[in-house]
Amino acid sequence: MTVTADKGHLASAELPPVTDDFSAFIIAGAVSSDASKFERETEGRTPAQGIQDGVEAERIGFRRVFISERWDLKEADVILAGIGALTTRLELVTGIIVPTTRHPWMPAALGATMHSCFGPRFVLGLGRGDAGAFRGMGIPMTTTKAMVESAKITRRLWAGESVSYTGQLGSFTALAFAETYHGPQPPIWIAGFCHERGAAAAAEAFDGVILPPMLTPDAVADAVQRIRTACERIGRDPAEIRIVAPVVTAPDMDEIETKSISAGRLVTYLQYPLYGDVLATANHWDLETVNRMRNHEQFQNLNRAADLTFHRHEMLGPASVLPWSWITDCSAVGTVSECVTSLQRFIDAGADEVTTYGSTPRQNAALLAAWRERPQATTSVAAGSRADAS
């Protein structure tokens, strides 16, 4: 492997073509500063390993990487900057930042600084976050209205305007940048199910949508239709919004690891009554079955959420209550060929792009190669050049 002397990253001529519609979530879940804590790659990653996962993603040919935050050892700004310093073309996405966790100046400054440092390959992903995680931390749940306001304020700051505002995001009379980035503004995406209000917000103020993981292709198709309808209602071309579907991928993994990152992860989502009910309803799943899982004997007498008590691989008992057909419908598991077929369903449902979730870029190298060679891929590979970030 040859690296350039100045930055330590691979020379562009040595990189494979960028696969335009295939990306990777990194560190999707637990994080620790102790690498010995995790026996398997999918059990968790250190922040340093997350940076290396990003470097590996570029080496393999993924279009971009996403990282969601945890407010301890997984600060998206830091990890994405580390990846940006060691790569040349990989797009870098916060998936997601919650506007109420930062002063409005900060997301705007992050985007401008990332583009100034690493070129125009940053995407600012915003989302509402987890109300349960915010409870007791003094962080208000971001309203849909504030999501739109955050995007608009950020764009005005990037344009060099002075902003006066009073609302959920704060109160200020003359918020402005002293210096602006002299180049294209970063795209801003919204994360969520895109129900009626979310779809309307996407149409009004955003360049892309990051759907939740563990949606079925039918649920993705429903979200796509809501976004298209919202765009048409205001006279916007729906094609201007890029829709990304994160999908748990477990290509050629052993049974325990496959079930841990798919069924075990699904339990972590469904065991929260509010979020779990929304997810199950979107997928047209039986809530009685979900409640049987929540009442599993392993979850009795817990003082906190099961997700904070057990690791995914320790929840395979409760996971066995869920039909395996649920997992195969919302994930891509099995052989590489079977995973390609599963992922194609999300593109056929209207997503513009799929992104791996729950496994590392390295674990998906063979899957990416097979995805690139599938018959439908003839127009989806940008050879040697980075496609439009939006």
PDB file of N, CA and C in Angstrom, residues 234-328:
ATOM      1  N   ILE A 234     -45.329  22.252  -2.883  1.00  0.00           N
ATOM      2  CA  ILE A 234     -44.734  23.598  -2.869  1.00  0.00           C
ATOM      3  C   ILE A 234     -44.008  23.907  -4.174  1.00  0.00           C
ATOM      4  N   GLY A 235     -44.185  23.060  -5.167  1.00  0.00           N
ATOM      5  CA  GLY A 235     -43.579  23.311  -6.466  1.00  0.00           C
ATOM      6  C   GLY A 235     -42.095  23.027  -6.537  1.00  0.00           C
ATOM      7  N   ARG A 236     -41.597  22.129  -5.695  1.00  0.00           N
ATOM      8  CA  ARG A 236     -40.178  21.764  -5.735  1.00  0.00           C
ATOM      9  C   ARG A 236     -40.012  20.435  -6.445  1.00  0.00           C
ATOM     10  N   ASP A 237     -38.944  20.292  -7.198  1.00  0.00           N
ATOM     11  CA  ASP A 237     -38.646  19.040  -7.879  1.00  0.00           C
ATOM     12  C   ASP A 237     -38.213  18.005  -6.836  1.00  0.00           C
ATOM     13  N   PRO A 238     -38.944  16.887  -6.664  1.00  0.00           N
ATOM     14  CA  PRO A 238     -38.556  15.873  -5.675  1.00  0.00           C
ATOM     15  C   PRO A 238     -37.164  15.311  -5.909  1.00  0.00           C
ATOM     16  N   ALA A 239     -36.685  15.351  -7.141  1.00  0.00           N
ATOM     17  CA  ALA A 239     -35.357  14.817  -7.448  1.00  0.00           C
ATOM     18  C   ALA A 239     -34.240  15.621  -6.799  1.00  0.00           C
ATOM     19  N   GLU A 240     -34.550  16.824  -6.294  1.00  0.00           N
ATOM     20  CA  GLU A 240     -33.541  17.643  -5.623  1.00  0.00           C
ATOM     21  C   GLU A 240     -33.198  17.113  -4.238  1.00  0.00           C
ATOM     22  N   ILE A 241     -34.010  16.203  -3.705  1.00  0.00           N
ATOM     23  CA  ILE A 241     -33.782  15.657  -2.372  1.00  0.00           C
ATOM     24  C   ILE A 241     -33.262  14.232  -2.501  1.00  0.00           C
ATOM     25  N   ARG A 242     -32.057  13.987  -1.977  1.00  0.00           N
ATOM     26  CA  ARG A 242     -31.468  12.649  -2.033  1.00  0.00           C
ATOM     27  C   ARG A 242     -31.922  11.858  -0.805  1.00  0.00           C
ATOM     28  N   ILE A 243     -32.463  10.684  -1.021  1.00  0.00           N
ATOM     29  CA  ILE A 243     -33.008   9.863   0.063  1.00  0.00           C
ATOM     30  C   ILE A 243     -32.098   8.662   0.286  1.00  0.00           C
ATOM     31  N   VAL A 244     -31.627   8.532   1.531  1.00  0.00           N
ATOM     32  CA  VAL A 244     -30.678   7.468   1.891  1.00  0.00           C
ATOM     33  C   VAL A 244     -31.343   6.505   2.873  1.00  0.00           C
ATOM     34  N   ALA A 245     -31.230   5.225   2.601  1.00  0.00           N
ATOM     35  CA  ALA A 245     -31.783   4.188   3.474  1.00  0.00           C
ATOM     36  C   ALA A 245     -30.648   3.427   4.159  1.00  0.00           C
ATOM     37  N   PRO A 246     -30.448   3.607   5.469  1.00  0.00           N
ATOM     38  CA  PRO A 246     -29.476   2.790   6.195  1.00  0.00           C
ATOM     39  C   PRO A 246     -30.032   1.372   6.393  1.00  0.00           C
ATOM     40  N   VAL A 247     -29.242   0.373   6.058  1.00  0.00           N
ATOM     41  CA  VAL A 247     -29.690  -1.019   6.137  1.00  0.00           C
ATOM     42  C   VAL A 247     -28.626  -1.829   6.884  1.00  0.00           C
ATOM     43  N   VAL A 248     -29.055  -2.569   7.899  1.00  0.00           N
ATOM     44  CA  VAL A 248     -28.135  -3.477   8.596  1.00  0.00           C
ATOM     45  C   VAL A 248     -27.660  -4.533   7.599  1.00  0.00           C
ATOM     46  N   THR A 249     -26.348  -4.683   7.480  1.00  0.00           N
ATOM     47  CA  THR A 249     -25.782  -5.666   6.555  1.00  0.00           C
ATOM     48  C   THR A 249     -24.923  -6.662   7.321  1.00  0.00           C
ATOM     49  N   ALA A 250     -25.128  -7.942   7.036  1.00  0.00           N
ATOM     50  CA  ALA A 250     -24.336  -9.007   7.663  1.00  0.00           C
ATOM     51  C   ALA A 250     -23.977 -10.033   6.601  1.00  0.00           C
ATOM     52  N   PRO A 251     -23.071  -9.666   5.679  1.00  0.00           N
ATOM     53  CA  PRO A 251     -22.718 -10.580   4.589  1.00  0.00           C
ATOM     54  C   PRO A 251     -21.748 -11.668   5.042  1.00  0.00           C
ATOM     55  N   ASP A 252     -22.160 -12.917   4.865  1.00  0.00           N
ATOM     56  CA  ASP A 252     -21.308 -14.073   5.173  1.00  0.00           C
ATOM     57  C   ASP A 252     -20.781 -14.045   6.604  1.00  0.00           C
ATOM     58  N   MET A 253     -21.593 -13.593   7.540  1.00  0.00           N
ATOM     59  CA  MET A 253     -21.200 -13.608   8.947  1.00  0.00           C
ATOM     60  C   MET A 253     -21.747 -14.857   9.630  1.00  0.00           C
ATOM     61  N   ASP A 254     -21.136 -15.254  10.750  1.00  0.00           N
ATOM     62  CA  ASP A 254     -21.628 -16.424  11.464  1.00  0.00           C
ATOM     63  C   ASP A 254     -22.980 -16.115  12.097  1.00  0.00           C
ATOM     64  N   GLU A 255     -23.662 -17.154  12.543  1.00  0.00           N
ATOM     65  CA  GLU A 255     -25.041 -17.016  13.004  1.00  0.00           C
ATOM     66  C   GLU A 255     -25.174 -16.060  14.188  1.00  0.00           C
ATOM     67  N   ILE A 256     -24.274 -16.154  15.152  1.00  0.00           N
ATOM     68  CA  ILE A 256     -24.368 -15.314  16.346  1.00  0.00           C
ATOM     69  C   ILE A 256     -24.180 -13.846  15.988  1.00  0.00           C
ATOM     70  N   GLU A 257     -23.160 -13.554  15.179  1.00  0.00           N
ATOM     71  CA  GLU A 257     -22.921 -12.163  14.813  1.00  0.00           C
ATOM     72  C   GLU A 257     -24.064 -11.625  13.950  1.00  0.00           C
ATOM     73  N   THR A 258     -24.566 -12.446  13.058  1.00  0.00           N
ATOM     74  CA  THR A 258     -25.681 -12.026  12.214  1.00  0.00           C
ATOM     75  C   THR A 258     -26.891 -11.673  13.062  1.00  0.00           C
ATOM     76  N   LYS A 259     -27.241 -12.536  13.991  1.00  0.00           N
ATOM     77  CA  LYS A 259     -28.410 -12.278  14.831  1.00  0.00           C
ATOM     78  C   LYS A 259     -28.179 -11.105  15.772  1.00  0.00           C
ATOM     79  N   SER A 260     -26.955 -10.940  16.238  1.00  0.00           N
ATOM     80  CA  SER A 260     -26.654  -9.837  17.157  1.00  0.00           C
ATOM     81  C   SER A 260     -26.856  -8.491  16.489  1.00  0.00           C
ATOM     82  N   ILE A 261     -26.312  -8.322  15.258  1.00  0.00           N
ATOM     83  CA  ILE A 261     -26.384  -6.990  14.644  1.00  0.00           C
ATOM     84  C   ILE A 261     -27.706  -6.743  13.943  1.00  0.00           C
ATOM     85  N   SER A 262     -28.521  -7.791  13.764  1.00  0.00           N
ATOM     86  CA  SER A 262     -29.820  -7.595  13.122  1.00  0.00           C
ATOM     87  C   SER A 262     -30.952  -7.726  14.141  1.00  0.00           C
ATOM     88  N   ALA A 263     -31.217  -8.935  14.608  1.00  0.00           N
ATOM     89  CA  ALA A 263     -32.307  -9.143  15.559  1.00  0.00           C
ATOM     90  C   ALA A 263     -32.026  -8.461  16.894  1.00  0.00           C
ATOM     91  N   GLY A 264     -30.791  -8.587  17.385  1.00  0.00           N
ATOM     92  CA  GLY A 264     -30.443  -7.933  18.648  1.00  0.00           C
ATOM     93  C   GLY A 264     -30.584  -6.427  18.551  1.00  0.00           C
ATOM     94  N   ARG A 265     -30.144  -5.856  17.453  1.00  0.00           N
ATOM     95  CA  ARG A 265     -30.274  -4.409  17.275  1.00  0.00           C
ATOM     96  C   ARG A 265     -31.748  -4.014  17.180  1.00  0.00           C
ATOM     97  N   LEU A 266     -32.551  -4.812  16.485  1.00  0.00           N
ATOM     98  CA  LEU A 266     -33.969  -4.483  16.374  1.00  0.00           C
ATOM     99  C   LEU A 266     -34.625  -4.443  17.753  1.00  0.00           C
ATOM    100  N   VAL A 267     -34.224  -5.345  18.650  1.00  0.00           N
ATOM    101  CA  VAL A 267     -34.748  -5.311  20.021  1.00  0.00           C
ATOM    102  C   VAL A 267     -34.415  -3.979  20.686  1.00  0.00           C
ATOM    103  N   THR A 268     -33.194  -3.475  20.476  1.00  0.00           N
ATOM    104  CA  THR A 268     -32.808  -2.208  21.119  1.00  0.00           C
ATOM    105  C   THR A 268     -33.695  -1.060  20.680  1.00  0.00           C
ATOM    106  N   TYR A 269     -34.227  -1.120  19.470  1.00  0.00           N
ATOM    107  CA  TYR A 269     -35.124  -0.076  18.988  1.00  0.00           C
ATOM    108  C   TYR A 269     -36.559  -0.289  19.483  1.00  0.00           C
ATOM    109  N   LEU A 270     -37.036  -1.527  19.362  1.00  0.00           N
ATOM    110  CA  LEU A 270     -38.427  -1.803  19.682  1.00  0.00           C
ATOM    111  C   LEU A 270     -38.714  -1.773  21.177  1.00  0.00           C
ATOM    112  N   GLN A 271     -37.695  -1.948  22.025  1.00  0.00           N
ATOM    113  CA  GLN A 271     -37.971  -2.010  23.458  1.00  0.00           C
ATOM    114  C   GLN A 271     -38.323  -0.652  24.049  1.00  0.00           C
ATOM    115  N   TYR A 272     -38.022   0.439  23.324  1.00  0.00           N
ATOM    116  CA  TYR A 272     -38.472   1.764  23.753  1.00  0.00           C
ATOM    117  C   TYR A 272     -39.916   1.949  23.273  1.00  0.00           C
ATOM    118  N   PRO A 273     -40.890   2.132  24.192  1.00  0.00           N
ATOM    119  CA  PRO A 273     -42.304   2.178  23.772  1.00  0.00           C
ATOM    120  C   PRO A 273     -42.607   3.232  22.720  1.00  0.00           C
ATOM    121  N   LEU A 274     -42.106   4.450  22.872  1.00  0.00           N
ATOM    122  CA  LEU A 274     -42.454   5.504  21.925  1.00  0.00           C
ATOM    123  C   LEU A 274     -41.835   5.242  20.559  1.00  0.00           C
ATOM    124  N   TYR A 275     -40.495   5.165  20.507  1.00  0.00           N
ATOM    125  CA  TYR A 275     -39.827   4.964  19.226  1.00  0.00           C
ATOM    126  C   TYR A 275     -40.191   3.606  18.641  1.00  0.00           C
ATOM    127  N   GLY A 276     -40.234   2.581  19.490  1.00  0.00           N
ATOM    128  CA  GLY A 276     -40.528   1.243  18.994  1.00  0.00           C
ATOM    129  C   GLY A 276     -41.893   1.130  18.360  1.00  0.00           C
ATOM    130  N   ASP A 277     -42.882   1.807  18.947  1.00  0.00           N
ATOM    131  CA  ASP A 277     -44.229   1.765  18.370  1.00  0.00           C
ATOM    132  C   ASP A 277     -44.269   2.468  17.014  1.00  0.00           C
ATOM    133  N   VAL A 278     -43.543   3.590  16.899  1.00  0.00           N
ATOM    134  CA  VAL A 278     -43.498   4.307  15.627  1.00  0.00           C
ATOM    135  C   VAL A 278     -42.844   3.436  14.553  1.00  0.00           C
ATOM    136  N   LEU A 279     -41.737   2.781  14.904  1.00  0.00           N
ATOM    137  CA  LEU A 279     -41.038   1.919  13.949  1.00  0.00           C
ATOM    138  C   LEU A 279     -41.916   0.739  13.539  1.00  0.00           C
ATOM    139  N   ALA A 280     -42.518   0.089  14.530  1.00  0.00           N
ATOM    140  CA  ALA A 280     -43.362  -1.077  14.221  1.00  0.00           C
ATOM    141  C   ALA A 280     -44.554  -0.678  13.361  1.00  0.00           C
ATOM    142  N   THR A 281     -45.154   0.452  13.661  1.00  0.00           N
ATOM    143  CA  THR A 281     -46.306   0.918  12.886  1.00  0.00           C
ATOM    144  C   THR A 281     -45.895   1.243  11.445  1.00  0.00           C
ATOM    145  N   ALA A 282     -44.736   1.899  11.280  1.00  0.00           N
ATOM    146  CA  ALA A 282     -44.257   2.213   9.934  1.00  0.00           C
ATOM    147  C   ALA A 282     -44.052   0.946   9.112  1.00  0.00           C
ATOM    148  N   ASN A 283     -43.625  -0.131   9.788  1.00  0.00           N
ATOM    149  CA  ASN A 283     -43.351  -1.391   9.096  1.00  0.00           C
ATOM    150  C   ASN A 283     -44.568  -2.320   9.057  1.00  0.00           C
ATOM    151  N   HIS A 284     -45.697  -1.865   9.615  1.00  0.00           N
ATOM    152  CA  HIS A 284     -46.915  -2.679   9.659  1.00  0.00           C
ATOM    153  C   HIS A 284     -46.683  -3.987  10.412  1.00  0.00           C
ATOM    154  N   TRP A 285     -45.959  -3.882  11.523  1.00  0.00           N
ATOM    155  CA  TRP A 285     -45.704  -5.044  12.372  1.00  0.00           C
ATOM    156  C   TRP A 285     -46.703  -5.094  13.515  1.00  0.00           C
ATOM    157  N   ASP A 286     -46.957  -6.282  13.993  1.00  0.00           N
ATOM    158  CA  ASP A 286     -47.934  -6.524  15.051  1.00  0.00           C
ATOM    159  C   ASP A 286     -47.403  -6.019  16.399  1.00  0.00           C
ATOM    160  N   LEU A 287     -48.103  -5.056  16.997  1.00  0.00           N
ATOM    161  CA  LEU A 287     -47.653  -4.486  18.270  1.00  0.00           C
ATOM    162  C   LEU A 287     -47.794  -5.480  19.419  1.00  0.00           C
ATOM    163  N   GLU A 288     -48.689  -6.450  19.300  1.00  0.00           N
ATOM    164  CA  GLU A 288     -48.797  -7.479  20.341  1.00  0.00           C
ATOM    165  C   GLU A 288     -47.508  -8.273  20.440  1.00  0.00           C
ATOM    166  N   THR A 289     -46.940  -8.612  19.300  1.00  0.00           N
ATOM    167  CA  THR A 289     -45.668  -9.334  19.283  1.00  0.00           C
ATOM    168  C   THR A 289     -44.567  -8.476  19.879  1.00  0.00           C
ATOM    169  N   VAL A 290     -44.552  -7.191  19.550  1.00  0.00           N
ATOM    170  CA  VAL A 290     -43.561  -6.278  20.113  1.00  0.00           C
ATOM    171  C   VAL A 290     -43.687  -6.233  21.628  1.00  0.00           C
ATOM    172  N   ASN A 291     -44.899  -6.168  22.142  1.00  0.00           N
ATOM    173  CA  ASN A 291     -45.093  -6.103  23.589  1.00  0.00           C
ATOM    174  C   ASN A 291     -44.695  -7.409  24.274  1.00  0.00           C
ATOM    175  N   ARG A 292     -44.891  -8.543  23.617  1.00  0.00           N
ATOM    176  CA  ARG A 292     -44.412  -9.805  24.185  1.00  0.00           C
ATOM    177  C   ARG A 292     -42.901  -9.785  24.328  1.00  0.00           C
ATOM    178  N   MET A 293     -42.228  -9.230  23.347  1.00  0.00           N
ATOM    179  CA  MET A 293     -40.775  -9.102  23.450  1.00  0.00           C
ATOM    180  C   MET A 293     -40.395  -8.189  24.610  1.00  0.00           C
ATOM    181  N   ARG A 294     -41.093  -7.061  24.752  1.00  0.00           N
ATOM    182  CA  ARG A 294     -40.784  -6.128  25.839  1.00  0.00           C
ATOM    183  C   ARG A 294     -40.997  -6.757  27.215  1.00  0.00           C
ATOM    184  N   ASN A 295     -41.916  -7.706  27.294  1.00  0.00           N
ATOM    185  CA  ASN A 295     -42.224  -8.353  28.574  1.00  0.00           C
ATOM    186  C   ASN A 295     -41.454  -9.645  28.781  1.00  0.00           C
ATOM    187  N   HIS A 296     -40.456  -9.879  27.975  1.00  0.00           N
ATOM    188  CA  HIS A 296     -39.627 -11.080  28.125  1.00  0.00           C
ATOM    189  C   HIS A 296     -39.045 -11.130  29.535  1.00  0.00           C
ATOM    190  N   GLU A 297     -38.892 -12.313  30.053  1.00  0.00           N
ATOM    191  CA  GLU A 297     -38.433 -12.475  31.440  1.00  0.00           C
ATOM    192  C   GLU A 297     -37.074 -11.813  31.681  1.00  0.00           C
ATOM    193  N   GLN A 298     -36.244 -11.725  30.662  1.00  0.00           N
ATOM    194  CA  GLN A 298     -34.927 -11.094  30.826  1.00  0.00           C
ATOM    195  C   GLN A 298     -35.047  -9.605  31.125  1.00  0.00           C
ATOM    196  N   PHE A 299     -36.167  -9.006  30.728  1.00  0.00           N
ATOM    197  CA  PHE A 299     -36.333  -7.568  30.902  1.00  0.00           C
ATOM    198  C   PHE A 299     -37.124  -7.194  32.154  1.00  0.00           C
ATOM    199  N   GLN A 300     -37.445  -8.176  32.990  1.00  0.00           N
ATOM    200  CA  GLN A 300     -38.207  -7.886  34.190  1.00  0.00           C
ATOM    201  C   GLN A 300     -37.326  -7.235  35.265  1.00  0.00           C
ATOM    202  N   ASN A 301     -37.903  -6.298  35.984  1.00  0.00           N
ATOM    203  CA  ASN A 301     -37.262  -5.662  37.153  1.00  0.00           C
ATOM    204  C   ASN A 301     -35.984  -4.891  36.803  1.00  0.00           C
ATOM    205  N   LEU A 302     -35.912  -4.359  35.585  1.00  0.00           N
ATOM    206  CA  LEU A 302     -34.768  -3.532  35.221  1.00  0.00           C
ATOM    207  C   LEU A 302     -34.961  -2.113  35.752  1.00  0.00           C
ATOM    208  N   ASN A 303     -33.862  -1.499  36.172  1.00  0.00           N
ATOM    209  CA  ASN A 303     -33.926  -0.124  36.669  1.00  0.00           C
ATOM    210  C   ASN A 303     -33.713   0.906  35.565  1.00  0.00           C
ATOM    211  N   ARG A 304     -33.320   0.442  34.394  1.00  0.00           N
ATOM    212  CA  ARG A 304     -33.126   1.332  33.259  1.00  0.00           C
ATOM    213  C   ARG A 304     -33.402   0.563  31.983  1.00  0.00           C
ATOM    214  N   ALA A 305     -33.350   1.246  30.847  1.00  0.00           N
ATOM    215  CA  ALA A 305     -33.698   0.619  29.578  1.00  0.00           C
ATOM    216  C   ALA A 305     -32.820  -0.599  29.299  1.00  0.00           C
ATOM    217  N   ALA A 306     -33.414  -1.594  28.671  1.00  0.00           N
ATOM    218  CA  ALA A 306     -32.670  -2.812  28.342  1.00  0.00           C
ATOM    219  C   ALA A 306     -31.451  -2.507  27.485  1.00  0.00           C
ATOM    220  N   ASP A 307     -31.587  -1.516  26.591  1.00  0.00           N
ATOM    221  CA  ASP A 307     -30.494  -1.133  25.706  1.00  0.00           C
ATOM    222  C   ASP A 307     -29.281  -0.636  26.487  1.00  0.00           C
ATOM    223  N   LEU A 308     -29.515  -0.085  27.680  1.00  0.00           N
ATOM    224  CA  LEU A 308     -28.425   0.423  28.510  1.00  0.00           C
ATOM    225  C   LEU A 308     -27.933  -0.615  29.507  1.00  0.00           C
ATOM    226  N   THR A 309     -28.613  -1.763  29.567  1.00  0.00           N
ATOM    227  CA  THR A 309     -28.266  -2.820  30.514  1.00  0.00           C
ATOM    228  C   THR A 309     -27.562  -3.984  29.834  1.00  0.00           C
ATOM    229  N   PHE A 310     -28.019  -4.330  28.634  1.00  0.00           N
ATOM    230  CA  PHE A 310     -27.475  -5.474  27.908  1.00  0.00           C
ATOM    231  C   PHE A 310     -26.913  -5.036  26.564  1.00  0.00           C
ATOM    232  N   HIS A 311     -25.864  -5.742  26.127  1.00  0.00           N
ATOM    233  CA  HIS A 311     -25.372  -5.548  24.767  1.00  0.00           C
ATOM    234  C   HIS A 311     -26.267  -6.320  23.808  1.00  0.00           C
ATOM    235  N   ARG A 312     -26.218  -5.959  22.519  1.00  0.00           N
ATOM    236  CA  ARG A 312     -27.070  -6.620  21.532  1.00  0.00           C
ATOM    237  C   ARG A 312     -26.941  -8.141  21.566  1.00  0.00           C
ATOM    238  N   HIS A 313     -25.712  -8.625  21.669  1.00  0.00           N
ATOM    239  CA  HIS A 313     -25.528 -10.079  21.616  1.00  0.00           C
ATOM    240  C   HIS A 313     -26.055 -10.774  22.865  1.00  0.00           C
ATOM    241  N   GLU A 314     -26.403 -10.004  23.901  1.00  0.00           N
ATOM    242  CA  GLU A 314     -26.990 -10.567  25.116  1.00  0.00           C
ATOM    243  C   GLU A 314     -28.517 -10.544  25.085  1.00  0.00           C
ATOM    244  N   MET A 315     -29.101 -10.096  23.983  1.00  0.00           N
ATOM    245  CA  MET A 315     -30.558  -9.983  23.898  1.00  0.00           C
ATOM    246  C   MET A 315     -31.150 -10.897  22.837  1.00  0.00           C
ATOM    247  N   LEU A 316     -30.465 -12.000  22.561  1.00  0.00           N
ATOM    248  CA  LEU A 316     -30.969 -12.900  21.532  1.00  0.00           C
ATOM    249  C   LEU A 316     -32.168 -13.698  22.022  1.00  0.00           C
ATOM    250  N   GLY A 317     -32.318 -13.836  23.362  1.00  0.00           N
ATOM    251  CA  GLY A 317     -33.510 -14.480  23.919  1.00  0.00           C
ATOM    252  C   GLY A 317     -34.755 -13.673  23.608  1.00  0.00           C
ATOM    253  N   PRO A 318     -34.798 -12.386  24.016  1.00  0.00           N
ATOM    254  CA  PRO A 318     -35.941 -11.551  23.625  1.00  0.00           C
ATOM    255  C   PRO A 318     -36.092 -11.445  22.106  1.00  0.00           C
ATOM    256  N   ALA A 319     -34.977 -11.434  21.385  1.00  0.00           N
ATOM    257  CA  ALA A 319     -35.055 -11.320  19.923  1.00  0.00           C
ATOM    258  C   ALA A 319     -35.749 -12.513  19.297  1.00  0.00           C
ATOM    259  N   SER A 320     -35.657 -13.687  19.946  1.00  0.00           N
ATOM    260  CA  SER A 320     -36.271 -14.891  19.390  1.00  0.00           C
ATOM    261  C   SER A 320     -37.792 -14.809  19.378  1.00  0.00           C
ATOM    262  N   VAL A 321     -38.364 -13.858  20.135  1.00  0.00           N
ATOM    263  CA  VAL A 321     -39.815 -13.667  20.130  1.00  0.00           C
ATOM    264  C   VAL A 321     -40.264 -13.043  18.801  1.00  0.00           C
ATOM    265  N   LEU A 322     -39.387 -12.281  18.167  1.00  0.00           N
ATOM    266  CA  LEU A 322     -39.734 -11.574  16.934  1.00  0.00           C
ATOM    267  C   LEU A 322     -39.642 -12.529  15.740  1.00  0.00           C
ATOM    268  N   PRO A 323     -40.563 -12.447  14.793  1.00  0.00           N
ATOM    269  CA  PRO A 323     -40.480 -13.299  13.599  1.00  0.00           C
ATOM    270  C   PRO A 323     -39.188 -13.015  12.823  1.00  0.00           C
ATOM    271  N   TRP A 324     -38.519 -14.059  12.384  1.00  0.00           N
ATOM    272  CA  TRP A 324     -37.300 -13.876  11.603  1.00  0.00           C
ATOM    273  C   TRP A 324     -37.587 -13.153  10.300  1.00  0.00           C
ATOM    274  N   SER A 325     -38.816 -13.276   9.804  1.00  0.00           N
ATOM    275  CA  SER A 325     -39.184 -12.580   8.568  1.00  0.00           C
ATOM    276  C   SER A 325     -39.094 -11.069   8.732  1.00  0.00           C
ATOM    277  N   TRP A 326     -39.311 -10.557   9.963  1.00  0.00           N
ATOM    278  CA  TRP A 326     -39.145  -9.129  10.195  1.00  0.00           C
ATOM    279  C   TRP A 326     -37.695  -8.724   9.933  1.00  0.00           C
ATOM    280  N   ILE A 327     -36.779  -9.535  10.424  1.00  0.00           N
ATOM    281  CA  ILE A 327     -35.353  -9.203  10.297  1.00  0.00           C
ATOM    282  C   ILE A 327     -34.929  -9.266   8.836  1.00  0.00           C
ATOM    283  N   THR A 328     -35.328 -10.307   8.131  1.00  0.00           N
ATOM    284  CA  THR A 328     -34.897 -10.434   6.728  1.00  0.00           C
ATOM    285  C   THR A 328     -35.538  -9.368   5.847  1.00  0.00           C
TER     286      THR A 328
END
